[in-house]
Amino acid sequence: MPPASSRPVDNLDDDDYPAYTMGRAAEILGTTPAFLRALGEHRLITPLRSDGGHRRYSRYQLRIAARARELVDQGTPIEAACRIVILEDQLEEAQRINQQLRTQRRDPQSQTSA
């Protein structure tokens, strides 16, 4: 759970805050808790745990799960869907880093301030 010093209002904007129970997450995604557990077994998402040990999902994790569900709904096996989503996420991160490096190369001043 979040540190006691964080303000509740801050959590409203935090995509990584574990706000959703498994039941609520499954309802939002229109799927079952078993589907969410399967995503965890395939290491696509790892929910945080409440003090009582219950799974809690963030908005970011729900977006990842929704993408996996789209692929599964199109007939992709869940293992392959998880791998595809992981690779898409890695590609997006690599492109973001690449763009940062290009920007730094064009603007040498930004290297000293970063």
CSV table of N, CA and C in Angstrom, one decimal:
chain,number,residue,atom,x,y,z
A,1,MET,N,0.8,-1.2,0.0
A,1,MET,CA,0.0,0.0,0.0
A,1,MET,C,0.9,1.2,0.0
A,2,PRO,N,0.3,2.4,-0.4
A,2,PRO,CA,1.1,3.6,-0.5
A,2,PRO,C,1.6,4.1,0.9
A,3,PRO,N,2.7,4.8,0.9
A,3,PRO,CA,3.2,5.4,2.2
A,3,PRO,C,2.2,6.3,2.8
A,4,ALA,N,2.2,6.4,4.1
A,4,ALA,CA,1.2,7.2,4.8
A,4,ALA,C,1.3,8.7,4.5
A,5,SER,N,2.5,9.1,4.0
A,5,SER,CA,2.7,10.5,3.7
A,5,SER,C,2.0,11.0,2.4
A,6,SER,N,1.6,10.0,1.5
A,6,SER,CA,1.0,10.5,0.3
A,6,SER,C,-0.4,10.9,0.5
A,7,ARG,N,-0.8,12.0,-0.1
A,7,ARG,CA,-2.2,12.5,0.0
A,7,ARG,C,-3.1,11.8,-0.9
A,8,PRO,N,-4.3,11.5,-0.4
A,8,PRO,CA,-5.3,10.8,-1.3
A,8,PRO,C,-5.5,11.5,-2.6
A,9,VAL,N,-5.5,12.8,-2.7
A,9,VAL,CA,-5.7,13.5,-3.9
A,9,VAL,C,-4.7,13.2,-4.9
A,10,ASP,N,-3.4,13.0,-4.5
A,10,ASP,CA,-2.3,12.7,-5.3
A,10,ASP,C,-2.6,11.3,-6.0
A,11,ASN,N,-3.2,10.4,-5.3
A,11,ASN,CA,-3.5,9.1,-5.8
A,11,ASN,C,-4.5,9.1,-7.0
A,12,LEU,N,-5.3,10.1,-7.1
A,12,LEU,CA,-6.3,10.2,-8.1
A,12,LEU,C,-5.6,10.3,-9.5
A,13,ASP,N,-4.5,11.0,-9.5
A,13,ASP,CA,-3.8,11.2,-10.8
A,13,ASP,C,-2.7,10.2,-11.1
A,14,ASP,N,-2.5,9.3,-10.1
A,14,ASP,CA,-1.4,8.3,-10.2
A,14,ASP,C,-1.8,7.0,-11.0
A,15,ASP,N,-1.3,6.9,-12.2
A,15,ASP,CA,-1.6,5.7,-13.0
A,15,ASP,C,-1.2,4.4,-12.4
A,16,ASP,N,-0.2,4.5,-11.5
A,16,ASP,CA,0.4,3.3,-10.9
A,16,ASP,C,-0.2,2.9,-9.5
A,17,TYR,N,-1.1,3.8,-9.0
A,17,TYR,CA,-1.7,3.5,-7.7
A,17,TYR,C,-2.7,2.3,-7.8
A,18,PRO,N,-2.5,1.3,-6.9
A,18,PRO,CA,-3.3,0.1,-7.0
A,18,PRO,C,-4.7,0.3,-6.4
A,19,ALA,N,-5.6,0.9,-7.2
A,19,ALA,CA,-6.9,1.3,-6.7
A,19,ALA,C,-8.0,0.3,-6.9
A,20,TYR,N,-7.8,-0.7,-7.8
A,20,TYR,CA,-8.9,-1.6,-8.2
A,20,TYR,C,-8.7,-3.0,-7.6
A,21,THR,N,-9.7,-3.5,-7.0
A,21,THR,CA,-9.7,-4.9,-6.6
A,21,THR,C,-9.8,-5.8,-7.8
A,22,MET,N,-9.6,-7.1,-7.6
A,22,MET,CA,-9.6,-8.0,-8.7
A,22,MET,C,-11.0,-8.1,-9.3
A,23,GLY,N,-12.0,-8.1,-8.5
A,23,GLY,CA,-13.4,-8.1,-9.0
A,23,GLY,C,-13.8,-6.9,-9.8
A,24,ARG,N,-13.4,-5.7,-9.3
A,24,ARG,CA,-13.7,-4.5,-10.0
A,24,ARG,C,-12.9,-4.4,-11.3
A,25,ALA,N,-11.6,-4.8,-11.2
A,25,ALA,CA,-10.8,-4.8,-12.4
A,25,ALA,C,-11.4,-5.7,-13.5
A,26,ALA,N,-11.9,-6.9,-13.1
A,26,ALA,CA,-12.5,-7.8,-14.1
A,26,ALA,C,-13.8,-7.2,-14.6
A,27,GLU,N,-14.5,-6.6,-13.8
A,27,GLU,CA,-15.8,-5.9,-14.2
A,27,GLU,C,-15.5,-4.8,-15.2
A,28,ILE,N,-14.5,-4.0,-15.0
A,28,ILE,CA,-14.1,-2.9,-15.9
A,28,ILE,C,-13.7,-3.5,-17.2
A,29,LEU,N,-12.9,-4.5,-17.2
A,29,LEU,CA,-12.4,-5.1,-18.4
A,29,LEU,C,-13.4,-6.0,-19.1
A,30,GLY,N,-14.5,-6.4,-18.4
A,30,GLY,CA,-15.5,-7.3,-19.0
A,30,GLY,C,-14.9,-8.7,-19.1
A,31,THR,N,-14.2,-9.1,-18.2
A,31,THR,CA,-13.5,-10.4,-18.2
A,31,THR,C,-13.7,-11.1,-16.8
A,32,THR,N,-13.0,-12.1,-16.6
A,32,THR,CA,-13.1,-12.9,-15.3
A,32,THR,C,-11.9,-12.7,-14.5
A,33,PRO,N,-12.0,-12.9,-13.1
A,33,PRO,CA,-10.8,-12.9,-12.3
A,33,PRO,C,-9.8,-13.9,-12.8
A,34,ALA,N,-10.3,-15.0,-13.3
A,34,ALA,CA,-9.3,-16.1,-13.8
A,34,ALA,C,-8.4,-15.5,-14.9
A,35,PHE,N,-9.0,-14.7,-15.8
A,35,PHE,CA,-8.2,-14.1,-16.8
A,35,PHE,C,-7.1,-13.2,-16.3
A,36,LEU,N,-7.5,-12.4,-15.2
A,36,LEU,CA,-6.4,-11.6,-14.6
A,36,LEU,C,-5.4,-12.4,-13.9
A,37,ARG,N,-5.8,-13.5,-13.3
A,37,ARG,CA,-4.8,-14.4,-12.7
A,37,ARG,C,-3.9,-15.0,-13.7
A,38,ALA,N,-4.4,-15.4,-14.9
A,38,ALA,CA,-3.6,-15.9,-16.0
A,38,ALA,C,-2.6,-14.9,-16.5
A,39,LEU,N,-3.0,-13.6,-16.6
A,39,LEU,CA,-2.0,-12.6,-17.0
A,39,LEU,C,-0.9,-12.5,-16.0
A,40,GLY,N,-1.2,-12.7,-14.7
A,40,GLY,CA,-0.2,-12.7,-13.7
A,40,GLY,C,0.8,-13.9,-13.8
A,41,GLU,N,0.2,-15.1,-14.1
A,41,GLU,CA,1.0,-16.3,-14.3
A,41,GLU,C,1.9,-16.2,-15.5
A,42,HIS,N,1.5,-15.4,-16.5
A,42,HIS,CA,2.3,-15.2,-17.7
A,42,HIS,C,3.2,-14.0,-17.5
A,43,ARG,N,3.2,-13.4,-16.4
A,43,ARG,CA,4.1,-12.3,-16.0
A,43,ARG,C,3.8,-11.0,-16.8
A,44,LEU,N,2.6,-10.9,-17.3
A,44,LEU,CA,2.3,-9.6,-18.0
A,44,LEU,C,2.1,-8.5,-17.0
A,45,ILE,N,1.3,-8.8,-16.0
A,45,ILE,CA,1.1,-7.8,-14.9
A,45,ILE,C,1.3,-8.5,-13.6
A,46,THR,N,1.8,-7.7,-12.6
A,46,THR,CA,2.0,-8.2,-11.3
A,46,THR,C,1.2,-7.3,-10.4
A,47,PRO,N,0.0,-7.6,-9.9
A,47,PRO,CA,-0.7,-6.7,-9.1
A,47,PRO,C,0.0,-6.6,-7.7
A,48,LEU,N,-0.2,-5.4,-7.1
A,48,LEU,CA,0.2,-5.3,-5.7
A,48,LEU,C,-0.7,-6.0,-4.8
A,49,ARG,N,-0.4,-6.1,-3.6
A,49,ARG,CA,-1.3,-6.8,-2.6
A,49,ARG,C,-1.6,-5.9,-1.5
A,50,SER,N,-2.9,-5.9,-1.1
A,50,SER,CA,-3.3,-5.1,0.0
A,50,SER,C,-2.8,-5.8,1.3
A,51,ASP,N,-2.9,-5.1,2.4
A,51,ASP,CA,-2.5,-5.6,3.7
A,51,ASP,C,-3.1,-7.0,4.0
A,52,GLY,N,-4.3,-7.2,3.5
A,52,GLY,CA,-5.0,-8.5,3.7
A,52,GLY,C,-4.6,-9.5,2.6
A,53,GLY,N,-3.7,-9.2,1.7
A,53,GLY,CA,-3.2,-10.1,0.7
A,53,GLY,C,-4.1,-10.2,-0.6
A,54,HIS,N,-5.0,-9.3,-0.7
A,54,HIS,CA,-5.9,-9.2,-1.9
A,54,HIS,C,-5.1,-8.5,-3.1
A,55,ARG,N,-5.3,-8.9,-4.3
A,55,ARG,CA,-4.7,-8.3,-5.4
A,55,ARG,C,-5.4,-6.9,-5.7
A,56,ARG,N,-4.5,-6.0,-6.0
A,56,ARG,CA,-4.9,-4.6,-6.4
A,56,ARG,C,-4.3,-4.2,-7.7
A,57,TYR,N,-5.1,-3.7,-8.6
A,57,TYR,CA,-4.6,-3.3,-9.9
A,57,TYR,C,-4.6,-1.8,-10.1
A,58,SER,N,-3.7,-1.3,-10.9
A,58,SER,CA,-3.6,0.1,-11.2
A,58,SER,C,-4.3,0.4,-12.6
A,59,ARG,N,-4.5,1.6,-12.9
A,59,ARG,CA,-5.0,2.0,-14.2
A,59,ARG,C,-4.1,1.5,-15.3
A,60,TYR,N,-2.8,1.7,-15.1
A,60,TYR,CA,-1.8,1.3,-16.1
A,60,TYR,C,-1.9,-0.2,-16.3
A,61,GLN,N,-2.0,-1.0,-15.3
A,61,GLN,CA,-2.2,-2.4,-15.4
A,61,GLN,C,-3.5,-2.8,-16.1
A,62,LEU,N,-4.5,-2.1,-15.9
A,62,LEU,CA,-5.8,-2.3,-16.6
A,62,LEU,C,-5.7,-2.1,-18.1
A,63,ARG,N,-4.9,-1.0,-18.5
A,63,ARG,CA,-4.7,-0.8,-19.9
A,63,ARG,C,-3.9,-1.9,-20.5
A,64,ILE,N,-2.9,-2.4,-19.8
A,64,ILE,CA,-2.1,-3.5,-20.4
A,64,ILE,C,-3.0,-4.8,-20.5
A,65,ALA,N,-3.8,-5.0,-19.5
A,65,ALA,CA,-4.7,-6.2,-19.5
A,65,ALA,C,-5.8,-6.0,-20.6
A,66,ALA,N,-6.3,-4.8,-20.8
A,66,ALA,CA,-7.2,-4.6,-21.9
A,66,ALA,C,-6.6,-4.9,-23.3
A,67,ARG,N,-5.4,-4.5,-23.5
A,67,ARG,CA,-4.7,-4.8,-24.7
A,67,ARG,C,-4.6,-6.3,-24.9
A,68,ALA,N,-4.2,-7.0,-23.9
A,68,ALA,CA,-4.1,-8.5,-23.9
A,68,ALA,C,-5.5,-9.1,-24.2
A,69,ARG,N,-6.5,-8.6,-23.6
A,69,ARG,CA,-7.8,-9.1,-23.9
A,69,ARG,C,-8.2,-8.9,-25.3
A,70,GLU,N,-7.9,-7.8,-25.9
A,70,GLU,CA,-8.2,-7.5,-27.3
A,70,GLU,C,-7.6,-8.6,-28.2
A,71,LEU,N,-6.3,-9.0,-27.9
A,71,LEU,CA,-5.6,-10.0,-28.7
A,71,LEU,C,-6.3,-11.4,-28.5
A,72,VAL,N,-6.6,-11.7,-27.3
A,72,VAL,CA,-7.2,-13.0,-27.0
A,72,VAL,C,-8.6,-13.1,-27.6
A,73,ASP,N,-9.3,-12.0,-27.6
A,73,ASP,CA,-10.7,-11.9,-28.3
A,73,ASP,C,-10.5,-12.2,-29.8
A,74,GLN,N,-9.4,-11.8,-30.3
A,74,GLN,CA,-9.1,-12.0,-31.8
A,74,GLN,C,-8.6,-13.4,-32.1
A,75,GLY,N,-8.5,-14.2,-31.0
A,75,GLY,CA,-8.1,-15.6,-31.3
A,75,GLY,C,-6.6,-15.9,-30.9
A,76,THR,N,-5.9,-14.9,-30.4
A,76,THR,CA,-4.5,-15.2,-30.0
A,76,THR,C,-4.5,-15.9,-28.7
A,77,PRO,N,-3.7,-17.0,-28.6
A,77,PRO,CA,-3.5,-17.7,-27.3
A,77,PRO,C,-3.0,-16.7,-26.3
A,78,ILE,N,-3.4,-16.9,-25.0
A,78,ILE,CA,-3.1,-16.0,-24.0
A,78,ILE,C,-1.6,-15.8,-23.8
A,79,GLU,N,-0.8,-16.9,-23.9
A,79,GLU,CA,0.7,-16.8,-23.8
A,79,GLU,C,1.2,-15.9,-24.9
A,80,ALA,N,0.8,-16.1,-26.1
A,80,ALA,CA,1.2,-15.2,-27.2
A,80,ALA,C,0.8,-13.8,-27.0
A,81,ALA,N,-0.4,-13.6,-26.6
A,81,ALA,CA,-0.9,-12.2,-26.3
A,81,ALA,C,-0.1,-11.5,-25.3
A,82,CYS,N,0.3,-12.2,-24.2
A,82,CYS,CA,1.1,-11.6,-23.2
A,82,CYS,C,2.5,-11.2,-23.8
A,83,ARG,N,3.0,-12.1,-24.6
A,83,ARG,CA,4.4,-11.8,-25.2
A,83,ARG,C,4.3,-10.6,-26.1
A,84,ILE,N,3.2,-10.6,-26.9
A,84,ILE,CA,3.0,-9.5,-27.9
A,84,ILE,C,3.0,-8.2,-27.1
A,85,VAL,N,2.2,-8.1,-26.0
A,85,VAL,CA,2.0,-6.9,-25.3
A,85,VAL,C,3.3,-6.5,-24.6
A,86,ILE,N,4.1,-7.4,-24.1
A,86,ILE,CA,5.4,-7.1,-23.5
A,86,ILE,C,6.3,-6.5,-24.6
A,87,LEU,N,6.3,-7.2,-25.8
A,87,LEU,CA,7.2,-6.6,-26.8
A,87,LEU,C,6.8,-5.3,-27.3
A,88,GLU,N,5.4,-5.0,-27.4
A,88,GLU,CA,4.9,-3.7,-27.8
A,88,GLU,C,5.4,-2.7,-26.7
A,89,ASP,N,5.3,-3.0,-25.5
A,89,ASP,CA,5.7,-2.1,-24.4
A,89,ASP,C,7.2,-1.8,-24.5
A,90,GLN,N,8.0,-2.8,-24.7
A,90,GLN,CA,9.4,-2.7,-24.8
A,90,GLN,C,9.8,-1.8,-26.0
A,91,LEU,N,9.1,-2.0,-27.1
A,91,LEU,CA,9.3,-1.2,-28.3
A,91,LEU,C,9.0,0.3,-28.1
A,92,GLU,N,7.9,0.5,-27.4
A,92,GLU,CA,7.5,1.9,-27.1
A,92,GLU,C,8.5,2.6,-26.2
A,93,GLU,N,9.0,1.9,-25.2
A,93,GLU,CA,10.0,2.4,-24.4
A,93,GLU,C,11.3,2.7,-25.1
A,94,ALA,N,11.7,1.8,-26.0
A,94,ALA,CA,12.9,2.0,-26.8
A,94,ALA,C,12.8,3.2,-27.7
A,95,GLN,N,11.6,3.3,-28.3
A,95,GLN,CA,11.4,4.5,-29.2
A,95,GLN,C,11.4,5.8,-28.4
A,96,ARG,N,10.9,5.8,-27.2
A,96,ARG,CA,10.9,7.0,-26.3
A,96,ARG,C,12.4,7.3,-26.0
A,97,ILE,N,13.2,6.4,-25.6
A,97,ILE,CA,14.6,6.6,-25.3
A,97,ILE,C,15.3,7.1,-26.5
A,98,ASN,N,15.1,6.5,-27.6
A,98,ASN,CA,15.7,6.9,-28.9
A,98,ASN,C,15.4,8.3,-29.2
A,99,GLN,N,14.2,8.7,-29.0
A,99,GLN,CA,13.8,10.1,-29.3
A,99,GLN,C,14.5,11.1,-28.3
A,100,GLN,N,14.6,10.7,-27.1
A,100,GLN,CA,15.3,11.5,-26.1
A,100,GLN,C,16.8,11.7,-26.5
A,101,LEU,N,17.4,10.6,-26.9
A,101,LEU,CA,18.8,10.7,-27.4
A,101,LEU,C,19.0,11.6,-28.6
A,102,ARG,N,18.0,11.5,-29.5
A,102,ARG,CA,18.1,12.4,-30.7
A,102,ARG,C,18.0,13.8,-30.3
A,103,THR,N,17.1,14.1,-29.4
A,103,THR,CA,16.8,15.5,-28.9
A,103,THR,C,18.1,16.0,-28.2
A,104,GLN,N,18.7,15.2,-27.4
A,104,GLN,CA,19.9,15.6,-26.7
A,104,GLN,C,21.1,15.8,-27.7
A,105,ARG,N,21.2,15.0,-28.8
A,105,ARG,CA,22.2,15.2,-29.8
A,105,ARG,C,22.0,16.5,-30.5
A,106,ARG,N,20.8,16.9,-30.8
A,106,ARG,CA,20.5,18.2,-31.4
A,106,ARG,C,20.7,19.3,-30.5
A,107,ASP,N,20.5,19.2,-29.2
A,107,ASP,CA,20.6,20.2,-28.3
A,107,ASP,C,21.5,19.8,-27.2
A,108,PRO,N,22.9,20.0,-27.4
A,108,PRO,CA,23.9,19.6,-26.4
A,108,PRO,C,23.6,20.3,-25.0
A,109,GLN,N,23.0,21.4,-24.9
A,109,GLN,CA,22.7,22.1,-23.7
A,109,GLN,C,21.8,21.2,-22.8
A,110,SER,N,20.9,20.4,-23.4
A,110,SER,CA,20.0,19.6,-22.6
A,110,SER,C,20.7,18.5,-21.9
A,111,GLN,N,21.9,18.1,-22.3
A,111,GLN,CA,22.7,17.0,-21.7
A,111,GLN,C,23.2,17.5,-20.3
A,112,THR,N,23.6,18.7,-20.2
A,112,THR,CA,24.1,19.2,-18.9
A,112,THR,C,23.0,19.5,-17.9
A,113,SER,N,21.8,19.7,-18.4
A,113,SER,CA,20.6,20.0,-17.5
A,113,SER,C,19.9,18.8,-17.1
A,114,ALA,N,20.2,17.7,-17.8
A,114,ALA,CA,19.4,16.4,-17.5
A,114,ALA,C,20.0,15.6,-16.4
